[in-house]
Amino acid sequence: MNILKKVFCILLLATLTLSLRAQDSALESSTTDWTFGLGFGKRCNFMKITELASGIDGDKEMRGGGLFSLFAYKETADGGKAIRPQITFISRGAKYANLTSKSWTEASYCVDAKYIDFRLPLIMNLGTYRSGGIQPYFYLAPIMGMASGGEISLTEAKEGGKSVSADVSKSNLASWYVGAGAALGVKYNLELNDARLYLGFECMYDYGITNTYGKKEKDGDINDIANIVNYTDYSLDGKRKFSGLEFQVVVGVPLTVFKRKTKQPTPPPTVEEQPVVEADTVAVEEKPCFDLDEINEMIANGEDVRGKTICAVNNTINFDFGSAKIKPESYPYLDKLALTLKSTGANIKVNGHTDNKGTEAYNLKLSRDRAKSVVEYLEKQGIERDKLSSEGFGPNRPISDNATEEGRAMNRRVEFEILRETDNN
């Protein structure tokens, strides 16, 4: 037991450290909003008393109770880690049945203590986030509980038997409880109004580290078993430990799901002065961006496409969430693109862009990494490496309004500049 206690103490300290580090990381580089939620479920309580008392024997029995949690939840930018500070309302304790002493016969000693727990889980999400998908996770959490009520009782089972009880505030319960939790869970992810919600189910084991006997009993001022049993030879040298197994359903909802989308005011129409164009000239406005089919049509018509840019928008090139890994459904488009780019014989610059969710530093790195991934893929399709270059601009060159999901989807894009010879320098 001493070894197990040391292991859990080490885990507790490590979890506190990692939780705080994860919190800093989440606040600095997260692309997700804070999610608030609640949990409810069932707890199975266990209690172990060592050296109960000389001459007193009994049978341990598990007791159950409900639990209710309120929490906040935030993921790191890559979605792999999360923190979930929470307050949980539970009961701890259990029962010793069939106790026999000089004054009592077949009595039950029962501890039913109410606690308010403060927990800080460090969550590791497994797999990749996908809306409408199921994602497993696990966590470790330091636990600090504050006793808020309850009672300790002794009752004889026989009809008309004696029964006494004492409030925990006047008995042998320590005010604070320290423990460590380990949990496995699974959650269902979904999106609503551009906000990420989830519904989860988890199972956690709560291991009690501290001795729950209070100072009063240790000093011998109040000893509930000795007093209510009236057993003068009683002395308590052991420890009482609580533990429990919890089953909980959790629901997380970002506050942004309740926000109304602000309607953008329609600007008043403006009348632009038309330029005077000579009869034998035609004003042609150069498009800043073309799709792949337009470029292929120009090549088929013998037009020079050097100096033009191909924009891959509307999810033509997709990546895993918070990652530079290209999704397989993007391969057909990239294969077709590679054939077109090879036919030009020109140098190609791949530019990565993101929306404005998250910090600028995070998005700049993500856009660079994604552009490099595309370069590596094009190289595998036969384009010479010295003809390829890349750059990431993060959220700094939007082509649409980042205030809407449609606009952000347009801004999450990859561009391909077909360079002129003068641009190569």
C-alpha positions as a printed Julia matrix, in Angstrom:
425×3 Matrix{Float64}:
   0.0    0.0     0.0
   2.87   2.39    0.75
   4.21   1.92   -2.79
   0.73   2.48   -4.28
   0.33   5.62   -2.22
   3.66   6.98   -3.44
   2.7    6.23   -7.07
  -0.58   8.11   -6.74
   1.13  11.05   -5.04
   3.62  11.27   -7.91
   0.74  11.1   -10.41
  -1.08  13.83   -8.53
   1.9   16.21   -8.65
   2.61  15.38  -12.3
  -1.01  15.93  -13.25
  -1.11  19.3   -11.51
   1.99  20.42  -13.39
   0.81  19.14  -16.76
  -2.68  20.55  -16.25
  -1.32  24.02  -15.61
   1.0   23.79  -18.63
  -1.86  22.55  -20.8
  -4.01  25.42  -19.57
  -1.4   27.97  -20.66
  -1.09  26.24  -24.03
  -4.83  26.13  -24.51
  -5.35  29.79  -23.69
  -2.53  30.91  -25.97
  -3.02  28.79  -29.08
  -6.51  27.31  -29.0
  -8.83  27.68  -31.98
 -11.82  26.54  -29.93
 -14.06  28.47  -27.58
 -14.58  27.65  -23.93
 -17.24  25.0   -23.53
 -19.41  24.86  -20.43
 -21.32  21.81  -19.38
 -22.68  19.49  -16.75
 -22.41  15.87  -15.79
 -24.61  13.51  -13.84
 -24.39   9.88  -12.93
 -23.77   7.26  -10.26
 -20.97   6.69   -7.76
 -20.12   3.43   -6.0
 -18.36   4.15   -2.69
 -15.81   2.04   -0.86
 -14.4    2.51    2.62
 -11.48   0.78    4.3
 -10.76   1.01    8.01
  -7.51  -0.47    9.31
  -7.32  -1.66   12.9
 -11.01  -0.96   13.44
 -10.97  -1.86   17.15
  -9.98  -4.72   19.34
 -12.96  -7.04   19.76
 -15.11  -5.4    17.06
 -15.61  -7.27   13.8
 -17.84  -6.48   10.81
 -18.55  -6.97    7.13
 -17.72  -4.21    4.65
 -20.5   -3.15    2.31
 -20.36  -0.82   -0.69
 -22.75   2.11   -0.86
 -23.93   4.06   -3.88
 -25.06   7.6    -4.53
 -25.69  10.13   -7.26
 -23.27  12.78   -8.51
 -23.6   16.09  -10.29
 -20.84  18.16  -11.95
 -20.43  21.62  -13.43
 -17.39  22.22  -15.63
 -15.58  24.35  -18.18
 -13.72  22.71  -21.08
 -11.1   23.94  -23.53
  -8.99  22.11  -26.08
  -5.5   22.94  -27.28
  -5.17  24.07  -30.86
  -4.47  20.61  -32.28
  -7.42  19.09  -30.41
  -5.19  16.47  -28.79
  -5.3   17.78  -25.22
  -7.88  19.55  -23.11
  -8.46  20.83  -19.6
 -11.75  20.6   -17.73
 -11.83  22.44  -14.38
 -14.94  21.24  -12.58
 -16.96  21.23   -9.36
 -18.59  17.93   -8.42
 -21.19  17.26   -5.73
 -20.98  13.7    -4.35
 -21.16  11.61   -1.2
 -18.38   9.42    0.2
 -18.33   6.67    2.79
 -19.66   3.17    3.13
 -20.96   0.7     5.68
 -19.68  -1.9     8.14
 -22.48  -4.38    8.91
 -22.94  -7.06   11.56
 -20.79  -5.31   14.16
 -20.9   -6.88   17.59
 -19.55  -5.43   20.84
 -20.37  -5.49   24.55
 -23.3   -3.12   24.05
 -24.45  -3.75   20.47
 -25.58  -6.78   18.46
 -25.6   -7.01   14.65
 -25.2   -3.27   14.34
 -24.28  -1.31   11.2
 -21.7    1.49   11.28
 -22.41   3.85    8.36
 -20.55   6.91    7.07
 -22.5    9.13    4.64
 -20.48  12.32    4.08
 -21.39  14.98    1.51
 -18.54  16.6    -0.41
 -17.96  19.44   -2.84
 -15.02  18.39   -5.03
 -12.68  20.66   -6.96
 -11.11  18.7    -9.82
  -8.72  19.6   -12.65
  -8.66  16.81  -15.27
  -5.94  16.78  -17.93
  -7.62  15.11  -20.9
  -5.93  13.32  -23.79
  -8.21  12.96  -26.81
  -7.5    9.89  -28.93
  -7.87   9.92  -32.7
  -8.93  12.89  -34.84
 -11.81  15.25  -34.22
 -14.65  14.73  -36.67
 -18.1   16.3   -36.5
 -20.67  13.54  -36.2
 -17.97  11.09  -35.07
 -17.16   9.22  -31.88
 -13.86   9.98  -30.13
 -12.37   8.18  -27.09
 -10.36   9.97  -24.4
  -8.76   9.44  -21.01
  -7.64  11.7   -18.2
  -5.84  12.02  -14.88
  -7.07  14.52  -12.3
  -6.04  15.84   -8.9
  -9.03  15.98   -6.54
  -9.61  18.14   -3.48
 -12.89  17.65   -1.64
 -14.49  19.79    1.06
 -16.85  18.09    3.52
 -20.18  19.94    3.45
 -22.52  17.73    5.53
 -23.76  14.25    6.22
 -23.76  11.97    9.23
 -22.19   8.94   10.87
 -24.58   6.44   12.43
 -24.75   3.15   14.3
 -27.98   1.1    14.08
 -28.95  -2.36   15.32
 -30.68  -4.53   12.75
 -33.14  -6.17   15.15
 -36.63  -4.79   15.57
 -36.69  -2.09   18.2
 -32.91  -2.0    18.24
 -30.88   0.99   19.28
 -29.91   3.7    16.8
 -27.65   6.71   17.26
 -26.11   9.19   14.83
 -23.81  12.18   14.78
 -23.4   15.01   12.3
 -20.02  14.86   10.55
 -19.22  18.37   11.77
 -19.32  17.03   15.35
 -17.67  13.73   14.62
 -14.52  12.2    13.29
 -14.44  13.44    9.68
 -11.57  15.54    8.34
 -12.7   18.77    6.68
 -10.65  18.16    3.51
 -10.13  15.14    1.28
  -7.29  14.77   -1.25
  -7.32  12.13   -3.95
  -6.44  11.36   -7.55
  -8.7   10.22  -10.36
  -8.11   8.24  -13.56
 -10.84   7.95  -16.19
 -11.69   6.48  -19.57
 -14.43   7.96  -21.72
 -15.96   8.29  -25.15
 -17.71  11.31  -26.65
 -19.87  12.09  -29.67
 -18.85  15.32  -31.41
 -21.25  17.54  -33.32
 -21.43  21.12  -34.57
 -24.27  23.64  -34.27
 -24.16  27.27  -35.4
 -20.42  26.95  -36.02
 -19.92  25.78  -32.39
 -18.54  22.42  -31.27
 -20.73  20.46  -28.85
 -20.22  17.01  -27.39
 -22.05  14.3   -25.46
 -19.87  11.86  -23.52
 -19.86   8.93  -21.14
 -16.96   8.2   -18.8
 -15.89   5.92  -15.98
 -13.5    7.25  -13.31
 -11.77   5.62  -10.34
 -11.23   7.99   -7.4
  -8.38   6.9    -5.11
  -8.31   8.54   -1.69
  -4.83   9.6    -0.59
  -5.53  11.25    2.76
  -6.73   9.73    6.02
 -10.31  10.91    6.6
 -10.2   10.67   10.41
 -10.43  14.17   11.78
  -8.24  15.79   14.37
 -10.92  15.42   17.05
 -10.85  11.65   16.9
  -7.09  11.49   16.65
  -6.83  13.59   19.81
  -9.46  11.47   21.54
 -11.78  14.42   22.21
 -14.61  12.95   20.16
 -14.58   9.36   19.0
 -17.93   8.5    17.49
 -17.56   4.71   17.64
 -16.22   4.76   21.2
 -18.91   7.15   22.4
 -21.92   5.59   20.74
 -20.76   2.04   21.39
 -19.7    2.96   24.93
 -16.77   0.62   24.61
 -14.19   1.98   27.03
 -11.36  -0.25   25.83
 -11.64   1.22   22.33
  -8.56   2.82   20.8
  -8.11   3.84   17.18
  -4.63   3.66   15.72
  -5.5    2.88   12.09
  -6.73   4.88    9.12
  -9.97   5.31    7.22
  -9.69   5.72    3.45
 -12.43   6.48    0.93
 -12.42   5.5    -2.74
 -15.04   5.19   -5.43
 -15.99   4.24   -8.97
 -17.98   6.84  -10.92
 -20.09   6.51  -14.06
 -21.01   9.85  -15.57
 -22.76  11.31  -18.61
 -21.32  14.71  -19.63
 -22.7   17.34  -21.98
 -20.61  20.27  -23.24
 -22.08  23.33  -24.99
 -20.06  26.43  -26.03
 -21.7   29.71  -25.05
 -21.27  30.88  -28.65
 -24.05  28.51  -29.72
 -26.53  30.9   -28.09
 -25.15  34.02  -29.72
 -27.15  35.55  -32.5
 -25.23  36.14  -35.64
 -25.04  39.85  -36.28
 -26.51  40.86  -39.57
 -24.06  42.83  -41.6
 -25.55  46.19  -42.67
 -26.01  46.57  -46.38
 -23.83  49.41  -47.62
 -25.57  52.09  -49.66
 -25.13  51.73  -53.4
 -22.33  53.76  -54.83
 -22.15  55.19  -58.3
 -18.71  54.93  -59.76
 -17.61  57.24  -62.49
 -17.06  55.2   -65.61
 -13.69  55.7   -67.25
 -13.6   57.07  -70.75
 -12.41  54.32  -73.06
 -11.37  54.99  -76.61
 -13.42  53.23  -79.24
 -10.62  50.94  -80.39
  -9.63  49.77  -76.88
 -11.3   47.38  -74.47
 -10.76  47.55  -70.69
 -10.04  44.08  -69.36
  -9.99  43.44  -65.61
  -7.5   40.76  -64.64
  -8.89  38.22  -62.17
  -6.72  37.77  -59.07
  -7.5   34.07  -58.9
  -8.66  31.26  -61.18
  -9.95  27.78  -60.61
  -8.23  24.77  -62.14
 -10.75  24.31  -64.96
 -10.31  27.92  -66.08
  -6.54  27.5   -66.24
  -6.88  24.26  -68.23
  -9.21  26.02  -70.68
  -6.66  28.81  -71.16
  -3.91  26.27  -71.85
  -6.15  24.48  -74.35
  -6.71  27.82  -76.14
  -2.97  28.48  -76.31
  -3.01  31.32  -73.81
  -0.04  32.07  -71.57
  -0.92  31.25  -67.96
   2.34  32.42  -66.42
   1.69  35.07  -63.77
  -1.73  33.67  -62.95
  -2.82  32.05  -59.67
  -4.92  28.96  -59.06
  -7.02  29.1   -55.89
  -8.12  25.84  -54.26
 -11.15  26.91  -52.22
 -14.45  25.36  -51.09
 -12.75  22.35  -49.47
 -11.01  21.13  -52.64
  -7.89  20.46  -50.52
  -8.69  19.26  -46.98
  -6.46  18.59  -44.0
  -7.0   16.87  -40.67
  -8.16  19.27  -37.95
  -5.28  21.36  -36.62
  -2.84  19.33  -38.76
  -0.87  19.51  -42.02
  -1.85  15.95  -42.99
  -3.71  15.95  -46.31
  -6.96  14.0   -46.34
  -7.23  11.24  -48.99
 -10.32  12.82  -50.6
  -8.03  15.65  -51.78
  -5.75  13.36  -53.81
  -7.79  13.35  -57.09
  -7.76  17.16  -57.22
  -4.03  17.33  -56.47
  -3.28  14.67  -59.09
  -5.16  16.67  -61.73
  -3.45  19.86  -60.56
  -0.01  18.25  -60.83
  -0.62  17.37  -64.5
  -1.63  20.95  -65.24
   1.34  22.49  -63.45
   3.81  20.14  -65.15
   2.42  21.11  -68.54
   3.29  24.78  -67.94
   6.97  24.04  -67.32
   7.0   27.04  -64.97
   8.13  27.39  -61.39
   5.28  27.08  -58.89
   4.87  28.81  -55.54
   2.4   27.2   -53.1
   0.78  29.64  -50.64
  -1.1   28.5   -47.53
  -3.87  30.57  -45.93
  -6.12  30.16  -42.87
  -9.1   31.9   -41.3
  -8.75  34.09  -38.2
  -9.75  31.55  -35.51
  -6.83  31.13  -33.14
  -3.7   33.18  -32.64
  -1.79  34.65  -35.57
   1.39  32.76  -34.6
  -0.43  29.42  -34.57
  -2.14  30.07  -37.92
   1.08  31.23  -39.58
   2.83  28.0   -38.62
  -0.17  25.89  -39.67
  -0.38  27.59  -43.09
   3.38  27.09  -43.68
   3.2   23.42  -42.7
   0.2   22.8   -44.94
   1.86  24.51  -47.91
   4.95  22.32  -47.39
   2.77  19.19  -47.28
   1.26  20.12  -50.64
   4.75  20.73  -52.11
   5.83  17.28  -50.93
   2.78  15.7   -52.53
   3.33  17.5   -55.86
   6.97  16.39  -55.86
   5.81  12.77  -55.52
   3.62  13.34  -58.59
   6.64  14.17  -60.72
   7.14  17.94  -60.44
  10.82  18.78  -59.97
  11.61  19.93  -56.45
  13.65  22.94  -57.59
  10.57  24.24  -59.4
   8.53  24.3   -56.19
   8.54  26.76  -53.3
   6.07  27.52  -50.52
   5.01  30.2   -48.06
   2.39  30.55  -45.35
   0.42  33.74  -44.73
  -1.9   32.58  -41.93
  -4.98  34.83  -41.66
  -3.32  37.92  -43.14
  -4.66  37.71  -46.73
  -8.39  36.95  -46.49
 -10.49  36.89  -49.65
 -13.81  36.82  -47.77
 -15.41  37.93  -44.52
 -14.17  36.0   -41.47
 -17.37  36.9   -39.58
 -19.29  34.06  -41.26
 -18.59  30.33  -41.57
 -18.89  30.6   -45.36
 -16.3   33.37  -45.4
 -13.91  31.46  -43.14
 -14.24  28.41  -45.4
 -13.19  30.55  -48.39
 -10.2   31.92  -46.48
  -8.95  28.41  -45.55
  -7.36  27.82  -48.95
  -4.21  26.9   -50.85
  -3.03  29.01  -53.8
  -0.66  28.06  -56.62
   1.24  30.91  -58.29
   2.45  30.07  -61.81
   5.54  32.27  -61.82
   6.89  34.29  -64.7
  10.61  33.99  -65.37
  11.13  37.45  -63.83
   9.4   36.27  -60.65
  11.87  33.44  -60.17
  14.51  35.87  -59.07
